[in-house]
């Protein structure tokens, strides 16, 4: 376990707020980073061949099952080889980007990555930017289906079991939408807090995993 596995799923490249906040984390990370950019190189969605390959003797795999199993083996080996994790999972239409869901479906395999989870207890940081605000008191409160779902899949003991800390930069549309101009100070405060928390988590995790 010698590296940080950094999984990006934002389609916006350098313009992505999630990625920008992740850079603050990376600036405080002193160690090897394995970066998988799912927007630039998406993994395929889980197929029938990928599902059936898990319960079929490899000696009897079809060509499609063998290829699907090889991809899963590659992704799972990469996941389990990390000592810490950094995920950028912005909100798209109230949910996670489909490329991230595809990656999750490929690596979550019974008896290999959950029940039991060899990665249980390892630290992870989830960065999830969104154009509006979904916290208590906001008009959209209760409509965040990204963070609760992602935290559950990554962090529940019976699933991947990671120790997840979450950073949520909000109101990212305020600088680009005239009708949201009055929310700019709240957006700027949210961004400053997100960058600060990302740096703090990097320092804390680096120290803890080096011990």
PDB file of C-alpha atoms in Angstrom:
ATOM      1  CA  UNK A   1       0.000   0.000   0.000  1.00  0.00           C
ATOM      2  CA  UNK A   2       2.293   2.721  -1.271  1.00  0.00           C
ATOM      3  CA  UNK A   3       0.191   5.310  -3.068  1.00  0.00           C
ATOM      4  CA  UNK A   4      -2.808   7.616  -3.092  1.00  0.00           C
ATOM      5  CA  UNK A   5      -5.430   6.498  -5.622  1.00  0.00           C
ATOM      6  CA  UNK A   6      -6.969   9.622  -7.148  1.00  0.00           C
ATOM      7  CA  UNK A   7     -10.188   9.009  -9.089  1.00  0.00           C
ATOM      8  CA  UNK A   8     -11.541  11.928 -11.139  1.00  0.00           C
ATOM      9  CA  UNK A   9     -15.021  11.902 -12.640  1.00  0.00           C
ATOM     10  CA  UNK A  10     -15.737  15.519 -13.591  1.00  0.00           C
ATOM     11  CA  UNK A  11     -16.140  16.139 -17.318  1.00  0.00           C
ATOM     12  CA  UNK A  12     -14.873  19.735 -17.096  1.00  0.00           C
ATOM     13  CA  UNK A  13     -11.120  19.130 -16.894  1.00  0.00           C
ATOM     14  CA  UNK A  14      -9.198  22.072 -15.446  1.00  0.00           C
ATOM     15  CA  UNK A  15     -12.427  24.101 -15.204  1.00  0.00           C
ATOM     16  CA  UNK A  16     -13.848  21.606 -12.727  1.00  0.00           C
ATOM     17  CA  UNK A  17     -14.260  23.004  -9.223  1.00  0.00           C
ATOM     18  CA  UNK A  18     -14.018  19.507  -7.764  1.00  0.00           C
ATOM     19  CA  UNK A  19     -10.659  19.034  -9.475  1.00  0.00           C
ATOM     20  CA  UNK A  20      -9.452  22.469  -8.373  1.00  0.00           C
ATOM     21  CA  UNK A  21     -10.182  21.640  -4.741  1.00  0.00           C
ATOM     22  CA  UNK A  22      -8.517  18.254  -5.225  1.00  0.00           C
ATOM     23  CA  UNK A  23      -5.365  20.085  -6.305  1.00  0.00           C
ATOM     24  CA  UNK A  24      -5.220  21.732  -2.870  1.00  0.00           C
ATOM     25  CA  UNK A  25      -5.272  18.247  -1.359  1.00  0.00           C
ATOM     26  CA  UNK A  26      -2.547  17.050  -3.742  1.00  0.00           C
ATOM     27  CA  UNK A  27      -0.339  20.026  -2.912  1.00  0.00           C
ATOM     28  CA  UNK A  28      -0.247  18.771   0.660  1.00  0.00           C
ATOM     29  CA  UNK A  29       0.297  15.128  -0.256  1.00  0.00           C
ATOM     30  CA  UNK A  30       3.922  14.010  -0.125  1.00  0.00           C
ATOM     31  CA  UNK A  31       3.924  10.663  -1.837  1.00  0.00           C
ATOM     32  CA  UNK A  32       3.116   8.689  -4.948  1.00  0.00           C
ATOM     33  CA  UNK A  33      -0.205   9.337  -6.667  1.00  0.00           C
ATOM     34  CA  UNK A  34      -1.952   7.003  -9.107  1.00  0.00           C
ATOM     35  CA  UNK A  35      -4.440   9.091 -11.084  1.00  0.00           C
ATOM     36  CA  UNK A  36      -7.351   7.587 -13.007  1.00  0.00           C
ATOM     37  CA  UNK A  37      -9.301  10.197 -14.975  1.00  0.00           C
ATOM     38  CA  UNK A  38     -12.648   8.592 -15.759  1.00  0.00           C
ATOM     39  CA  UNK A  39     -13.742  11.509 -17.946  1.00  0.00           C
ATOM     40  CA  UNK A  40     -10.705  11.211 -20.196  1.00  0.00           C
ATOM     41  CA  UNK A  41     -10.617   7.404 -20.144  1.00  0.00           C
ATOM     42  CA  UNK A  42     -13.957   6.031 -18.955  1.00  0.00           C
ATOM     43  CA  UNK A  43     -14.266   2.412 -17.951  1.00  0.00           C
ATOM     44  CA  UNK A  44     -17.152   0.518 -19.567  1.00  0.00           C
ATOM     45  CA  UNK A  45     -20.405   0.001 -17.757  1.00  0.00           C
ATOM     46  CA  UNK A  46     -20.784  -3.390 -16.150  1.00  0.00           C
ATOM     47  CA  UNK A  47     -22.032  -5.881 -18.736  1.00  0.00           C
ATOM     48  CA  UNK A  48     -23.616  -9.311 -18.635  1.00  0.00           C
ATOM     49  CA  UNK A  49     -20.192 -10.752 -19.430  1.00  0.00           C
ATOM     50  CA  UNK A  50     -18.687  -8.896 -16.468  1.00  0.00           C
ATOM     51  CA  UNK A  51     -21.359 -10.133 -14.090  1.00  0.00           C
ATOM     52  CA  UNK A  52     -21.341 -13.761 -15.210  1.00  0.00           C
ATOM     53  CA  UNK A  53     -17.530 -13.891 -15.283  1.00  0.00           C
ATOM     54  CA  UNK A  54     -17.571 -13.479 -11.508  1.00  0.00           C
ATOM     55  CA  UNK A  55     -19.455 -16.750 -10.997  1.00  0.00           C
ATOM     56  CA  UNK A  56     -18.010 -18.775 -13.867  1.00  0.00           C
ATOM     57  CA  UNK A  57     -14.898 -20.946 -13.697  1.00  0.00           C
ATOM     58  CA  UNK A  58     -12.183 -18.979 -15.548  1.00  0.00           C
ATOM     59  CA  UNK A  59     -11.401 -22.118 -17.527  1.00  0.00           C
ATOM     60  CA  UNK A  60     -14.861 -21.820 -19.070  1.00  0.00           C
ATOM     61  CA  UNK A  61     -14.860 -18.071 -19.745  1.00  0.00           C
ATOM     62  CA  UNK A  62     -15.931 -16.859 -23.155  1.00  0.00           C
ATOM     63  CA  UNK A  63     -13.692 -14.274 -24.824  1.00  0.00           C
ATOM     64  CA  UNK A  64     -16.055 -11.537 -23.624  1.00  0.00           C
ATOM     65  CA  UNK A  65     -16.015 -12.841 -20.049  1.00  0.00           C
ATOM     66  CA  UNK A  66     -12.231 -13.122 -20.068  1.00  0.00           C
ATOM     67  CA  UNK A  67     -11.854  -9.526 -21.240  1.00  0.00           C
ATOM     68  CA  UNK A  68     -14.377  -8.273 -18.667  1.00  0.00           C
ATOM     69  CA  UNK A  69     -12.672 -10.224 -15.873  1.00  0.00           C
ATOM     70  CA  UNK A  70      -9.262  -8.861 -16.872  1.00  0.00           C
ATOM     71  CA  UNK A  71     -10.544  -5.286 -16.626  1.00  0.00           C
ATOM     72  CA  UNK A  72     -12.088  -5.933 -13.225  1.00  0.00           C
ATOM     73  CA  UNK A  73      -8.863  -7.537 -12.022  1.00  0.00           C
ATOM     74  CA  UNK A  74      -6.878  -4.477 -13.151  1.00  0.00           C
ATOM     75  CA  UNK A  75      -9.196  -2.004 -11.436  1.00  0.00           C
ATOM     76  CA  UNK A  76      -9.493  -4.034  -8.233  1.00  0.00           C
ATOM     77  CA  UNK A  77      -5.726  -4.498  -7.982  1.00  0.00           C
ATOM     78  CA  UNK A  78      -5.278  -0.741  -8.394  1.00  0.00           C
ATOM     79  CA  UNK A  79      -7.945  -0.034  -5.763  1.00  0.00           C
ATOM     80  CA  UNK A  80      -6.602  -2.479  -3.190  1.00  0.00           C
ATOM     81  CA  UNK A  81      -3.014  -1.365  -3.708  1.00  0.00           C
ATOM     82  CA  UNK A  82      -3.686   2.142  -2.392  1.00  0.00           C
ATOM     83  CA  UNK A  83      -3.199   3.318   1.191  1.00  0.00           C
ATOM     84  CA  UNK A  84      -5.528   6.307   0.790  1.00  0.00           C
ATOM     85  CA  UNK A  85      -8.067   7.608  -1.698  1.00  0.00           C
ATOM     86  CA  UNK A  86      -9.151  10.902  -3.256  1.00  0.00           C
ATOM     87  CA  UNK A  87     -12.416  11.042  -5.229  1.00  0.00           C
ATOM     88  CA  UNK A  88     -13.893  13.945  -7.189  1.00  0.00           C
ATOM     89  CA  UNK A  89     -17.593  13.257  -7.701  1.00  0.00           C
ATOM     90  CA  UNK A  90     -19.509  16.413  -8.664  1.00  0.00           C
ATOM     91  CA  UNK A  91     -23.288  16.609  -8.745  1.00  0.00           C
ATOM     92  CA  UNK A  92     -24.789  16.024 -12.173  1.00  0.00           C
ATOM     93  CA  UNK A  93     -28.597  16.220 -12.239  1.00  0.00           C
ATOM     94  CA  UNK A  94     -28.846  15.489  -8.508  1.00  0.00           C
ATOM     95  CA  UNK A  95     -26.691  12.359  -8.821  1.00  0.00           C
ATOM     96  CA  UNK A  96     -23.134  11.190  -9.508  1.00  0.00           C
ATOM     97  CA  UNK A  97     -21.488  11.197 -12.956  1.00  0.00           C
ATOM     98  CA  UNK A  98     -22.238   7.946 -14.772  1.00  0.00           C
ATOM     99  CA  UNK A  99     -18.527   7.300 -15.296  1.00  0.00           C
ATOM    100  CA  UNK A 100     -18.011   7.101 -11.535  1.00  0.00           C
ATOM    101  CA  UNK A 101     -20.963   4.738 -11.101  1.00  0.00           C
ATOM    102  CA  UNK A 102     -19.462   2.559 -13.849  1.00  0.00           C
ATOM    103  CA  UNK A 103     -16.134   2.433 -11.987  1.00  0.00           C
ATOM    104  CA  UNK A 104     -17.851   1.518  -8.724  1.00  0.00           C
ATOM    105  CA  UNK A 105     -19.786  -1.276 -10.397  1.00  0.00           C
ATOM    106  CA  UNK A 106     -16.586  -2.722 -11.831  1.00  0.00           C
ATOM    107  CA  UNK A 107     -14.670  -2.809  -8.533  1.00  0.00           C
ATOM    108  CA  UNK A 108     -17.386  -3.826  -6.063  1.00  0.00           C
ATOM    109  CA  UNK A 109     -17.141  -7.613  -6.126  1.00  0.00           C
ATOM    110  CA  UNK A 110     -18.399  -9.867  -3.347  1.00  0.00           C
ATOM    111  CA  UNK A 111     -15.570 -11.612  -1.534  1.00  0.00           C
ATOM    112  CA  UNK A 112     -12.904  -9.443  -3.159  1.00  0.00           C
ATOM    113  CA  UNK A 113     -13.604  -5.828  -2.208  1.00  0.00           C
ATOM    114  CA  UNK A 114     -16.544  -6.277   0.177  1.00  0.00           C
ATOM    115  CA  UNK A 115     -17.722  -8.880   2.656  1.00  0.00           C
ATOM    116  CA  UNK A 116     -14.952  -8.731   3.619  1.00  0.00           C
ATOM    117  CA  UNK A 117     -13.347  -5.468   2.512  1.00  0.00           C
ATOM    118  CA  UNK A 118      -9.530  -5.576   2.502  1.00  0.00           C
ATOM    119  CA  UNK A 119      -9.585  -1.763   2.283  1.00  0.00           C
ATOM    120  CA  UNK A 120     -11.755  -1.262   5.374  1.00  0.00           C
ATOM    121  CA  UNK A 121     -10.618   1.647   7.524  1.00  0.00           C
ATOM    122  CA  UNK A 122      -8.353   3.231   4.941  1.00  0.00           C
ATOM    123  CA  UNK A 123      -8.807   7.014   4.664  1.00  0.00           C
ATOM    124  CA  UNK A 124     -10.625   8.598   1.750  1.00  0.00           C
ATOM    125  CA  UNK A 125     -11.572  12.143   0.817  1.00  0.00           C
ATOM    126  CA  UNK A 126     -14.659  12.767  -1.297  1.00  0.00           C
ATOM    127  CA  UNK A 127     -14.914  16.153  -3.058  1.00  0.00           C
ATOM    128  CA  UNK A 128     -18.329  16.921  -4.513  1.00  0.00           C
ATOM    129  CA  UNK A 129     -18.961  20.347  -6.027  1.00  0.00           C
ATOM    130  CA  UNK A 130     -22.434  21.482  -6.996  1.00  0.00           C
ATOM    131  CA  UNK A 131     -23.957  24.520  -8.716  1.00  0.00           C
ATOM    132  CA  UNK A 132     -26.457  25.256  -5.959  1.00  0.00           C
ATOM    133  CA  UNK A 133     -26.874  24.589  -2.271  1.00  0.00           C
ATOM    134  CA  UNK A 134     -28.558  21.526  -0.805  1.00  0.00           C
ATOM    135  CA  UNK A 135     -28.000  21.971   2.921  1.00  0.00           C
ATOM    136  CA  UNK A 136     -30.535  22.734   5.666  1.00  0.00           C
ATOM    137  CA  UNK A 137     -32.535  25.859   4.902  1.00  0.00           C
ATOM    138  CA  UNK A 138     -31.809  25.819   1.170  1.00  0.00           C
ATOM    139  CA  UNK A 139     -34.721  25.469  -1.278  1.00  0.00           C
ATOM    140  CA  UNK A 140     -33.138  22.257  -2.598  1.00  0.00           C
ATOM    141  CA  UNK A 141     -32.518  20.713   0.801  1.00  0.00           C
ATOM    142  CA  UNK A 142     -33.068  16.965   0.659  1.00  0.00           C
ATOM    143  CA  UNK A 143     -32.319  16.634  -3.047  1.00  0.00           C
ATOM    144  CA  UNK A 144     -28.635  15.731  -2.743  1.00  0.00           C
ATOM    145  CA  UNK A 145     -28.438  12.174  -4.021  1.00  0.00           C
ATOM    146  CA  UNK A 146     -24.672  12.307  -4.564  1.00  0.00           C
ATOM    147  CA  UNK A 147     -23.003  12.616  -1.181  1.00  0.00           C
ATOM    148  CA  UNK A 148     -25.276  10.310   0.855  1.00  0.00           C
ATOM    149  CA  UNK A 149     -25.123   7.570  -1.787  1.00  0.00           C
ATOM    150  CA  UNK A 150     -21.393   7.885  -2.404  1.00  0.00           C
ATOM    151  CA  UNK A 151     -20.580   8.000   1.305  1.00  0.00           C
ATOM    152  CA  UNK A 152     -22.698   4.885   1.814  1.00  0.00           C
ATOM    153  CA  UNK A 153     -21.061   2.882  -0.973  1.00  0.00           C
ATOM    154  CA  UNK A 154     -17.536   3.948  -0.047  1.00  0.00           C
ATOM    155  CA  UNK A 155     -17.936   3.962   3.696  1.00  0.00           C
ATOM    156  CA  UNK A 156     -20.503   1.448   4.935  1.00  0.00           C
ATOM    157  CA  UNK A 157     -18.913  -1.413   6.849  1.00  0.00           C
ATOM    158  CA  UNK A 158     -20.674  -4.040   4.746  1.00  0.00           C
ATOM    159  CA  UNK A 159     -19.470  -2.408   1.499  1.00  0.00           C
ATOM    160  CA  UNK A 160     -16.027  -0.863   0.888  1.00  0.00           C
ATOM    161  CA  UNK A 161     -15.677   0.310   4.497  1.00  0.00           C
ATOM    162  CA  UNK A 162     -13.425   3.311   3.842  1.00  0.00           C
ATOM    163  CA  UNK A 163     -13.048   6.090   6.414  1.00  0.00           C
ATOM    164  CA  UNK A 164     -14.619   8.869   4.327  1.00  0.00           C
ATOM    165  CA  UNK A 165     -14.264  12.623   4.851  1.00  0.00           C
ATOM    166  CA  UNK A 166     -16.335  14.836   2.560  1.00  0.00           C
ATOM    167  CA  UNK A 167     -15.711  18.316   1.154  1.00  0.00           C
ATOM    168  CA  UNK A 168     -18.616  20.087  -0.578  1.00  0.00           C
ATOM    169  CA  UNK A 169     -17.897  23.316  -2.528  1.00  0.00           C
ATOM    170  CA  UNK A 170     -21.303  24.894  -3.196  1.00  0.00           C
ATOM    171  CA  UNK A 171     -22.970  27.499  -5.380  1.00  0.00           C
ATOM    172  CA  UNK A 172     -20.462  27.085  -8.190  1.00  0.00           C
ATOM    173  CA  UNK A 173     -22.939  28.607 -10.670  1.00  0.00           C
ATOM    174  CA  UNK A 174     -23.027  31.916  -8.781  1.00  0.00           C
ATOM    175  CA  UNK A 175     -20.066  33.462 -10.694  1.00  0.00           C
ATOM    176  CA  UNK A 176     -21.710  32.552 -14.030  1.00  0.00           C
ATOM    177  CA  UNK A 177     -25.410  33.246 -13.430  1.00  0.00           C
ATOM    178  CA  UNK A 178     -26.590  36.858 -13.015  1.00  0.00           C
ATOM    179  CA  UNK A 179     -29.648  35.831 -11.008  1.00  0.00           C
ATOM    180  CA  UNK A 180     -27.342  34.220  -8.431  1.00  0.00           C
ATOM    181  CA  UNK A 181     -25.007  37.203  -8.069  1.00  0.00           C
ATOM    182  CA  UNK A 182     -26.197  37.915  -4.529  1.00  0.00           C
ATOM    183  CA  UNK A 183     -24.930  34.450  -3.545  1.00  0.00           C
ATOM    184  CA  UNK A 184     -21.359  35.172  -4.629  1.00  0.00           C
ATOM    185  CA  UNK A 185     -20.095  35.850  -1.072  1.00  0.00           C
ATOM    186  CA  UNK A 186     -21.520  32.518   0.088  1.00  0.00           C
ATOM    187  CA  UNK A 187     -19.901  30.768  -2.866  1.00  0.00           C
ATOM    188  CA  UNK A 188     -16.534  32.387  -2.174  1.00  0.00           C
ATOM    189  CA  UNK A 189     -16.722  31.418   1.493  1.00  0.00           C
ATOM    190  CA  UNK A 190     -17.632  27.853   0.531  1.00  0.00           C
ATOM    191  CA  UNK A 191     -14.677  27.664  -1.857  1.00  0.00           C
ATOM    192  CA  UNK A 192     -12.218  29.027   0.687  1.00  0.00           C
ATOM    193  CA  UNK A 193     -13.449  26.534   3.271  1.00  0.00           C
ATOM    194  CA  UNK A 194     -13.249  23.663   0.772  1.00  0.00           C
ATOM    195  CA  UNK A 195      -9.637  24.425  -0.145  1.00  0.00           C
ATOM    196  CA  UNK A 196      -8.682  24.784   3.527  1.00  0.00           C
ATOM    197  CA  UNK A 197     -10.340  21.499   4.469  1.00  0.00           C
ATOM    198  CA  UNK A 198      -8.720  19.693   1.553  1.00  0.00           C
ATOM    199  CA  UNK A 199      -5.272  20.835   2.690  1.00  0.00           C
ATOM    200  CA  UNK A 200      -6.032  19.844   6.283  1.00  0.00           C
ATOM    201  CA  UNK A 201      -7.200  16.376   5.265  1.00  0.00           C
ATOM    202  CA  UNK A 202      -4.081  15.884   3.159  1.00  0.00           C
ATOM    203  CA  UNK A 203      -1.817  16.713   6.082  1.00  0.00           C
ATOM    204  CA  UNK A 204      -3.798  14.581   8.527  1.00  0.00           C
ATOM    205  CA  UNK A 205      -3.989  11.548   6.262  1.00  0.00           C
ATOM    206  CA  UNK A 206      -0.363  11.774   5.181  1.00  0.00           C
ATOM    207  CA  UNK A 207       0.719  11.781   8.811  1.00  0.00           C
ATOM    208  CA  UNK A 208      -1.607   8.955   9.798  1.00  0.00           C
ATOM    209  CA  UNK A 209      -0.670   6.655   6.927  1.00  0.00           C
ATOM    210  CA  UNK A 210       3.044   7.304   7.335  1.00  0.00           C
ATOM    211  CA  UNK A 211       2.962   6.111  10.940  1.00  0.00           C
TER     212      UNK A 211
END
